[in-house]
Structure formats: structure tokens, C-alpha cells
Coordinates of C-alpha atoms and ligand atoms in Angstrom, one line a residue:
M1 CA 45.7 1.3 2.5
N2 CA 42.4 3.2 2.5
Q3 CA 40.1 0.3 3.0
K4 CA 36.7 1.0 4.5
K5 CA 35.4 -1.9 6.5
I6 CA 32.2 -0.8 8.2
K7 CA 29.4 -0.3 5.8
R8 CA 27.1 2.7 6.4
I9 CA 23.6 2.6 5.1
G10 CA 20.6 5.0 4.9
I11 CA 16.9 4.1 5.3
L12 CA 13.9 6.2 4.2
T13 CA 10.2 5.7 4.2
A14 CA 8.3 7.6 1.4
G15 CA 4.7 7.9 0.2
G16 CA 1.6 7.4 2.3
D17 CA 2.2 5.7 5.7
C18 CA 0.9 2.2 6.4
P19 CA 1.1 -0.3 9.2
G20 CA 4.4 -2.2 9.2
L21 CA 6.8 0.6 8.3
N22 CA 8.5 0.5 11.7
A23 CA 8.7 -3.2 11.5
A24 CA 10.5 -2.9 8.2
I25 CA 12.9 -0.2 9.5
R26 CA 13.6 -2.5 12.5
G27 CA 14.1 -5.5 10.2
V28 CA 16.7 -3.6 8.0
G29 CA 18.4 -1.9 10.9
K30 CA 18.7 -4.8 13.3
T31 CA 20.0 -7.2 10.6
A32 CA 22.4 -4.6 9.3
M33 CA 23.8 -3.9 12.8
V34 CA 23.7 -7.3 14.4
Q35 CA 24.4 -9.6 11.4
Y36 CA 26.6 -7.4 9.3
G37 CA 28.1 -4.8 11.7
M38 CA 26.8 -1.9 9.6
E39 CA 26.1 1.7 10.7
V40 CA 22.6 2.9 10.0
I41 CA 21.0 6.3 9.5
G42 CA 17.4 7.2 9.0
F43 CA 16.4 10.1 6.6
S44 CA 13.6 12.3 7.8
S45 CA 10.4 12.6 5.8
G46 CA 11.2 10.4 2.8
Y47 CA 13.2 11.9 -0.1
T48 CA 12.9 15.3 1.6
G49 CA 15.5 14.3 4.2
L50 CA 17.8 13.0 1.5
I51 CA 17.6 16.3 -0.4
H52 CA 18.2 18.5 2.7
K53 CA 20.6 16.1 4.6
Q54 CA 18.2 15.7 7.5
Y55 CA 18.7 12.4 9.2
V56 CA 19.1 10.6 12.5
E57 CA 21.8 8.1 13.5
L58 CA 19.9 4.9 14.4
K59 CA 21.3 2.7 17.1
E60 CA 20.0 -0.7 18.1
K61 CA 18.2 0.7 21.1
D62 CA 16.3 3.1 18.8
L63 CA 14.8 0.1 17.0
S64 CA 13.5 -1.5 20.2
G65 CA 9.8 -1.3 21.0
I66 CA 8.8 -0.1 17.5
L67 CA 7.7 -3.4 15.9
T68 CA 4.1 -2.9 16.9
L69 CA 3.9 0.8 16.3
G70 CA 1.9 2.3 13.4
G71 CA 3.2 5.1 11.2
T72 CA 7.0 5.6 10.7
I73 CA 9.4 6.8 13.3
I74 CA 11.5 8.6 10.7
G75 CA 8.5 10.3 9.0
T76 CA 7.4 10.3 5.4
S77 CA 6.4 12.6 2.5
R78 CA 5.3 12.5 -1.1
E79 CA 8.4 14.4 -2.3
K80 CA 9.4 13.3 -5.8
P81 CA 12.9 14.6 -6.4
F82 CA 12.9 14.0 -10.1
K83 CA 9.7 15.8 -10.8
I84 CA 10.5 19.3 -12.1
V85 CA 8.0 22.0 -11.2
T86 CA 10.2 25.0 -10.4
E87 CA 13.8 25.8 -11.5
E88 CA 15.2 24.8 -8.0
D89 CA 13.9 21.3 -8.6
N90 CA 16.6 20.7 -11.2
D91 CA 19.2 20.6 -8.4
K92 CA 17.5 17.9 -6.3
P93 CA 19.1 14.8 -7.9
D94 CA 22.6 16.4 -7.6
L95 CA 22.0 17.4 -4.0
I96 CA 20.9 13.9 -3.2
K97 CA 24.0 12.4 -4.9
Q98 CA 26.3 14.9 -3.0
N99 CA 24.6 14.1 0.4
Y100 CA 24.8 10.4 -0.2
H101 CA 28.6 10.6 -0.8
D102 CA 29.2 13.2 2.0
L103 CA 27.5 10.9 4.5
G104 CA 29.7 8.0 3.3
L105 CA 26.8 5.8 2.4
D106 CA 27.3 2.4 0.8
G107 CA 23.7 1.8 0.3
L108 CA 20.2 3.2 0.6
V109 CA 17.0 1.4 1.4
C110 CA 13.9 3.1 0.1
I111 CA 10.6 1.8 1.6
G112 CA 7.5 2.8 -0.3
G113 CA 5.0 2.1 -3.0
N114 CA 5.0 2.5 -6.8
G115 CA 6.1 6.2 -6.8
T116 CA 8.9 5.5 -4.3
M117 CA 10.2 2.6 -6.5
K118 CA 10.2 4.8 -9.5
T119 CA 12.4 7.3 -7.8
A120 CA 14.5 4.5 -6.3
H121 CA 15.2 3.3 -9.8
L122 CA 16.2 6.8 -11.0
L123 CA 18.5 7.2 -8.0
S124 CA 20.1 3.9 -8.9
K125 CA 20.5 5.2 -12.5
I126 CA 22.6 8.1 -11.2
G127 CA 24.9 5.8 -9.4
L128 CA 23.4 5.3 -5.9
N129 CA 23.4 1.8 -4.4
V130 CA 19.6 1.4 -3.8
I131 CA 17.4 -1.4 -2.6
G132 CA 13.6 -1.0 -2.6
I133 CA 11.1 -2.5 -0.1
P134 CA 7.4 -2.5 -1.3
K135 CA 4.8 -1.3 1.1
T136 CA 1.2 0.1 0.7
I137 CA -2.2 -0.9 1.9
D138 CA -3.3 -0.9 -1.7
N139 CA -1.2 -4.0 -2.5
D140 CA -0.6 -2.6 -6.0
V141 CA 3.2 -2.7 -6.3
W142 CA 4.2 -4.6 -9.5
G143 CA 6.6 -7.5 -9.1
T144 CA 5.6 -8.8 -5.7
D145 CA 2.7 -11.0 -4.6
M146 CA 2.2 -8.9 -1.5
T147 CA 3.0 -5.5 0.0
F148 CA 3.0 -5.1 3.8
G149 CA 0.3 -2.8 5.1
F150 CA -2.3 -4.6 3.0
D151 CA -3.2 -7.4 5.5
S152 CA -3.7 -4.8 8.3
A153 CA -6.0 -2.7 6.1
V154 CA -8.0 -5.8 5.1
N155 CA -8.4 -6.7 8.8
I156 CA -9.7 -3.2 9.6
A157 CA -12.0 -3.1 6.5
T158 CA -13.3 -6.6 7.3
E159 CA -14.1 -5.7 10.8
A160 CA -16.0 -2.7 9.6
V161 CA -18.0 -4.8 7.1
D162 CA -18.7 -7.3 9.9
R163 CA -20.1 -4.6 12.1
L164 CA -22.3 -3.2 9.4
H165 CA -24.2 -6.5 9.0
S166 CA -26.2 -6.0 12.3
T167 CA -27.5 -2.5 11.4
A168 CA -28.2 -3.7 7.8
N169 CA -30.2 -6.6 9.1
S170 CA -32.0 -4.8 11.8
H171 CA -33.2 -2.0 9.5
G172 CA -33.4 -4.0 6.2
R173 CA -31.0 -1.5 4.7
V174 CA -28.4 -1.4 1.9
M175 CA -25.1 -0.6 3.7
I176 CA -22.3 0.7 1.5
V177 CA -18.7 0.6 2.8
E178 CA -16.0 2.5 0.9
V179 CA -12.4 1.3 1.2
M180 CA -9.2 2.8 -0.2
G181 CA -7.9 1.9 -3.7
H182 CA -7.8 4.5 -6.4
N183 CA -6.7 2.2 -9.1
A184 CA -6.6 -1.3 -7.5
G185 CA -9.5 -3.0 -5.9
W186 CA -7.5 -5.4 -3.7
I187 CA -8.8 -4.2 -0.3
A188 CA -12.4 -4.2 -1.6
L189 CA -12.0 -7.7 -3.0
Y190 CA -10.4 -9.2 0.1
A191 CA -12.6 -7.4 2.7
G192 CA -15.7 -8.0 0.5
M193 CA -15.0 -11.7 0.4
A194 CA -13.9 -12.0 4.1
G195 CA -16.9 -9.9 5.3
G196 CA -19.5 -11.6 3.1
G197 CA -20.2 -8.6 0.9
D198 CA -23.1 -9.1 -1.5
I199 CA -21.8 -6.6 -4.1
I200 CA -18.2 -5.8 -4.6
L201 CA -17.3 -2.9 -6.9
I202 CA -13.6 -2.4 -7.9
P203 CA -12.0 0.0 -10.5
E204 CA -10.8 -2.9 -12.6
I205 CA -14.4 -4.2 -13.4
Q206 CA -16.7 -1.8 -15.1
Y207 CA -20.0 -1.8 -13.2
S208 CA -23.5 -0.5 -14.2
I209 CA -25.7 1.2 -11.6
D210 CA -28.7 -0.5 -13.1
K211 CA -27.1 -3.9 -12.6
V212 CA -26.2 -3.0 -9.0
C213 CA -29.8 -2.0 -8.4
N214 CA -31.2 -5.1 -10.1
K215 CA -29.1 -7.2 -7.7
I216 CA -30.4 -5.3 -4.7
Q217 CA -34.0 -5.7 -5.9
E218 CA -33.5 -9.4 -6.6
R219 CA -32.2 -9.9 -3.0
Y220 CA -35.3 -8.2 -1.5
D221 CA -37.5 -10.2 -3.9
N222 CA -35.9 -13.3 -2.5
H223 CA -36.6 -12.3 1.0
K224 CA -33.0 -11.4 1.8
P225 CA -33.5 -8.6 4.3
Y226 CA -30.4 -6.5 3.5
T227 CA -27.5 -5.9 1.1
I228 CA -23.8 -5.2 1.9
V229 CA -21.9 -3.3 -0.8
V230 CA -18.1 -3.0 -0.5
V231 CA -16.7 -0.4 -2.9
A232 CA -13.2 0.8 -3.7
E233 CA -12.9 4.6 -3.7
G234 CA -11.6 4.6 -7.3
I235 CA -14.7 3.3 -9.2
E236 CA -16.2 5.6 -11.7
H237 CA -18.3 8.3 -10.0
P238 CA -18.8 12.0 -10.0
K239 CA -15.7 13.7 -8.3
S240 CA -18.0 16.1 -6.4
M241 CA -18.8 13.3 -3.9
S242 CA -17.5 10.0 -2.6
A243 CA -18.1 6.8 -4.5
A244 CA -20.2 5.6 -1.5
R245 CA -22.3 8.7 -1.5
Y246 CA -22.9 8.4 -5.2
L247 CA -24.0 4.8 -4.9
S248 CA -26.2 5.6 -1.9
E249 CA -28.0 8.4 -3.8
S250 CA -28.3 6.4 -7.0
I251 CA -29.6 3.3 -5.3
Q252 CA -32.3 5.2 -3.3
A253 CA -33.4 6.9 -6.5
R254 CA -34.0 3.6 -8.2
V255 CA -34.9 1.0 -5.5
D256 CA -37.4 1.3 -2.7
A257 CA -34.8 0.9 0.0
E258 CA -32.9 2.8 2.6
A259 CA -29.2 3.1 1.9
R260 CA -26.4 4.3 4.2
E261 CA -22.8 4.9 3.4
T262 CA -19.6 4.5 5.5
V263 CA -16.3 5.8 4.3
L264 CA -13.4 4.2 6.1
G265 CA -10.7 6.6 4.9
Y266 CA -7.5 6.8 6.9
T267 CA -8.6 4.4 9.6
Q268 CA -7.3 1.7 7.2
R269 CA -3.8 3.1 7.2
G270 CA -3.4 3.7 10.9
G271 CA -2.6 1.7 14.0
S272 CA -0.6 -1.3 14.8
P273 CA 0.3 -3.8 12.0
S274 CA -1.3 -7.2 11.9
P275 CA 1.0 -10.2 12.8
M276 CA 1.2 -11.1 9.1
D277 CA 2.3 -7.6 8.2
R278 CA 4.9 -7.6 11.1
I279 CA 6.3 -10.8 9.7
L280 CA 6.3 -9.7 6.1
A281 CA 7.8 -6.3 6.8
T282 CA 10.5 -7.9 9.0
R283 CA 11.3 -10.5 6.3
Y284 CA 11.6 -7.8 3.7
G285 CA 13.8 -5.6 6.0
A286 CA 16.1 -8.4 6.9
H287 CA 16.4 -9.5 3.2
A288 CA 17.2 -5.9 2.1
A289 CA 20.1 -5.8 4.6
K290 CA 21.4 -9.1 3.2
C291 CA 21.1 -7.6 -0.3
I292 CA 23.2 -4.7 0.7
A293 CA 25.8 -6.9 2.3
E294 CA 26.0 -9.0 -0.9
G295 CA 26.0 -5.9 -3.2
N296 CA 22.7 -6.8 -4.8
F297 CA 21.7 -3.3 -5.8
G298 CA 19.2 -1.7 -8.1
T299 CA 16.6 -4.2 -7.0
M300 CA 13.4 -4.4 -5.0
V301 CA 12.8 -7.2 -2.5
A302 CA 9.7 -9.2 -3.4
L303 CA 7.7 -12.1 -2.3
I304 CA 6.8 -14.6 -5.0
K305 CA 4.9 -17.8 -4.0
N306 CA 6.0 -17.0 -0.3
E307 CA 9.7 -17.0 -1.3
L308 CA 11.8 -13.9 -0.7
T309 CA 13.5 -12.8 -3.9
T310 CA 14.6 -9.6 -5.7
I311 CA 13.4 -8.0 -8.9
P312 CA 15.3 -5.3 -10.8
L313 CA 13.9 -1.8 -10.1
S314 CA 13.9 -1.1 -13.8
E315 CA 11.1 -3.7 -14.2
V316 CA 9.0 -2.2 -11.4
G317 CA 8.8 1.5 -12.1
G318 CA 5.7 2.9 -13.8
K319 CA 3.7 -0.3 -13.5
M320 CA 0.9 -1.3 -11.2
R321 CA -0.4 -4.6 -10.0
L322 CA -4.2 -4.6 -10.5
V323 CA -6.9 -7.2 -9.9
A324 CA -7.3 -9.3 -13.1
P325 CA -11.0 -9.8 -13.9
D326 CA -10.4 -13.5 -13.9
N327 CA -8.6 -13.4 -10.5
P328 CA -9.4 -16.7 -8.6
L329 CA -11.1 -14.8 -5.8
V330 CA -13.3 -12.9 -8.3
I331 CA -14.3 -16.2 -9.9
K332 CA -15.1 -17.8 -6.5
C333 CA -17.1 -14.8 -5.4
R334 CA -19.1 -14.9 -8.6
S335 CA -19.8 -18.6 -8.2
M336 CA -21.4 -17.9 -4.8
G337 CA -23.7 -15.2 -6.2
V338 CA -21.6 -12.1 -5.4
S339 CA -22.2 -9.4 -7.9
F340 CA -19.4 -7.1 -9.3
G341 CA -22.0 -4.9 -10.9
D342 CA -21.3 -6.1 -14.4
E343 CA -23.8 -8.9 -14.9
Ligands
LIG1 O1 -1.3 4.7 0.4 C1 -2.2 4.6 -0.6 C2 -3.4 5.4 -0.4 O2 -3.8 5.0 0.8 C3 -4.5 5.4 -1.4 O3 -5.4 4.3 -1.4 C4 -5.3 6.7 -1.0 O4 -6.2 7.1 -2.0 C5 -4.1 7.6 -0.9 O5 -3.1 6.8 -0.4 C6 -4.4 8.8 -0.1 O6 -3.3 9.3 0.5 P1 -2.9 10.8 0.9 O7 -4.1 11.5 1.2 O8 -2.0 10.6 2.1 O9 -2.2 11.3 -0.3

């Protein structure tokens, strides 16, 4: 009888890196090995490794000492195997299918953001046993209350806002701090609230520069010595400069004040994950291994009301979890006089 007992699974990390990827790899790998006796391989550089059959066999010892490490030990890329640009791209889905079968895989764990989940769904449609794990500092993956990476990014951004208060106060300046988030303003909202920002600008709420300046002027008129503006990179602004630079120039042209900008950039994506992200990534990873053992494929692990669950990948792809204008945090901020630049 040709009965295969040991399950063999692949893991990949795709899209932008973020704190907690190694914690998730470790969570999947250790649970798969220790609890379910599975073999585990890690594909190099996201979907690129799957296309070119580039991978490493992962043993338990390879997963020791990585919980606290930033980045991803198996590398990542923004490869999208279903995106056809040249003629060779047509072969990628077939190559992936072939490699998956040649390597004797019973399952594939794809760790990534919205783009990664979209590809994971397409792979599941061509017959691969796929489980997704949502990660991104942007916290914008649809179908889960929280992605890992977000908490670490908020901690970094909050510390930056905290540190800007002293210079703002000493010089009586407007300090503008730009955080990541092209479409979603989660980092700006959380770091703005945690850091006591006076103005929070996010892509989901249309701001007016006049209203931003009115708020700054009103603060000076009320003897508030400075203003902290927390802005998401994706707010409407000329593409020739950063959002923070644009605000700084526009404010100085309209208000008699000194403005300075700080763009946090990739510092928000680097370094060791926060304890909350380590825990979330580990929970997701361990749950994904359980899903494989139980044959729960074509799904993404998710956290809803702090309970681990799964959601069909077909429901996730192509959607984005944005900040609703009536989000409870937005309402609380407004009730304390924080401006979103719209009123
Ligand atoms: O991972 C999400 C994100 O951090 C965005 O907020 C950011 O704009 C983007 O990735 C930039 O990433 P890269 O330069 O690696 O493409």
C-alpha cells in the first residue's frame, strides 16, 4: 500500500518585511514538527523560491533563536506569479504546481499581506493546499482584526512622536511626523492617539489644508506652545515630495510658525518584534500548522475578537481593511479636540 504518513509542508514569506515574520515561521515550523511530526521546508524570497524551486530544509534547530529577530530568515520578495508582464510569466503558475508536487508537499503556508493572500487564493484555485497568515505593519488585511507587525510599528512611531514633543515645546514649533500607510491610516491613528498628536491625517478622511492651519492657529491663540501632526504617507499631496514636506511648506506659507518634518520610513518595519507581535505571530503560526493537520485549506488564519479562526481566502483577496471615519478611536480623538483636518 502506497500510504504516505509524514506530511511535508512549505512556508514562504512574501511582500514587504515586518517584525514578527520569524516568530510566525517558528510558530508554524515548531508546531508542525513537534505536534504533528511533519517535515518543513522554507522557500527563499517569497513566491520567487516557489517558481525556481529554491528552498531550504528547516529543522527544529533552525527555528531556535529566531523569535526575537526582525526580518525573515528565508527572505521575501514582491514577486506576483499570476501577473503577466512578459511571455515567460505565463509559465509561472505551472512551474509552481510542478515544483509543489515534485517536492512532495501536502501544504503551503503563505505569510504576507493583501497581495500575498490574493496569490495564495489563486494557488489554491489551481489545486495547491494553501493556508495564509496575515502580516503587515499597515494592519490593512481584510478579514482579521489584527495583522502582526502592526503593534511593533505603532510602538516605534509612538516613541518617535513622544521624542518630538520636547523639541516642539522648546522651540514652539509645528512638528510633523510621517508614518507608513499608503491606503490605510491605522499606524497614524494609533501612534497619533498614543503619542498625543494634536492633528492626525489619514487617507480615509479627506482633510483641507486651511482647516489644518486653522487648528494650528487656534492652538497658538489659546497659548498652546506647539502642535504635533501625525500624518500617514498616503494622504493627498503632490507626488514630487513627501506628505510631511508638503504639509510643512503649506503650513509655513499660511501660519506664522516654524514647521519641521520627520519621515520615519523603514525604521517602522525593522528590528525586533514587540511582545504582542511575537505572541500574535506565534499564535497564527501554530494555528496554521493545525489547519494543515486538519486539512482546513484555502483559508487564512485570522483573529476576530481575540479568538483564532479561519476565513476563506476567496473572501480576502482584492479587499482592504481601512479605518472607518466612525471608528471608535476617531470618535474618541475628536471628542478630546484632536483634528482630522476635516472640520
Ligand atoms: O509593508 C507595507 C509598506 O510598509 C507600506 O506602508 C509602504 O508604503 C510599502 O510597504 C513600501 O514598501 P517597499 O518599498 O518595500 O515596496
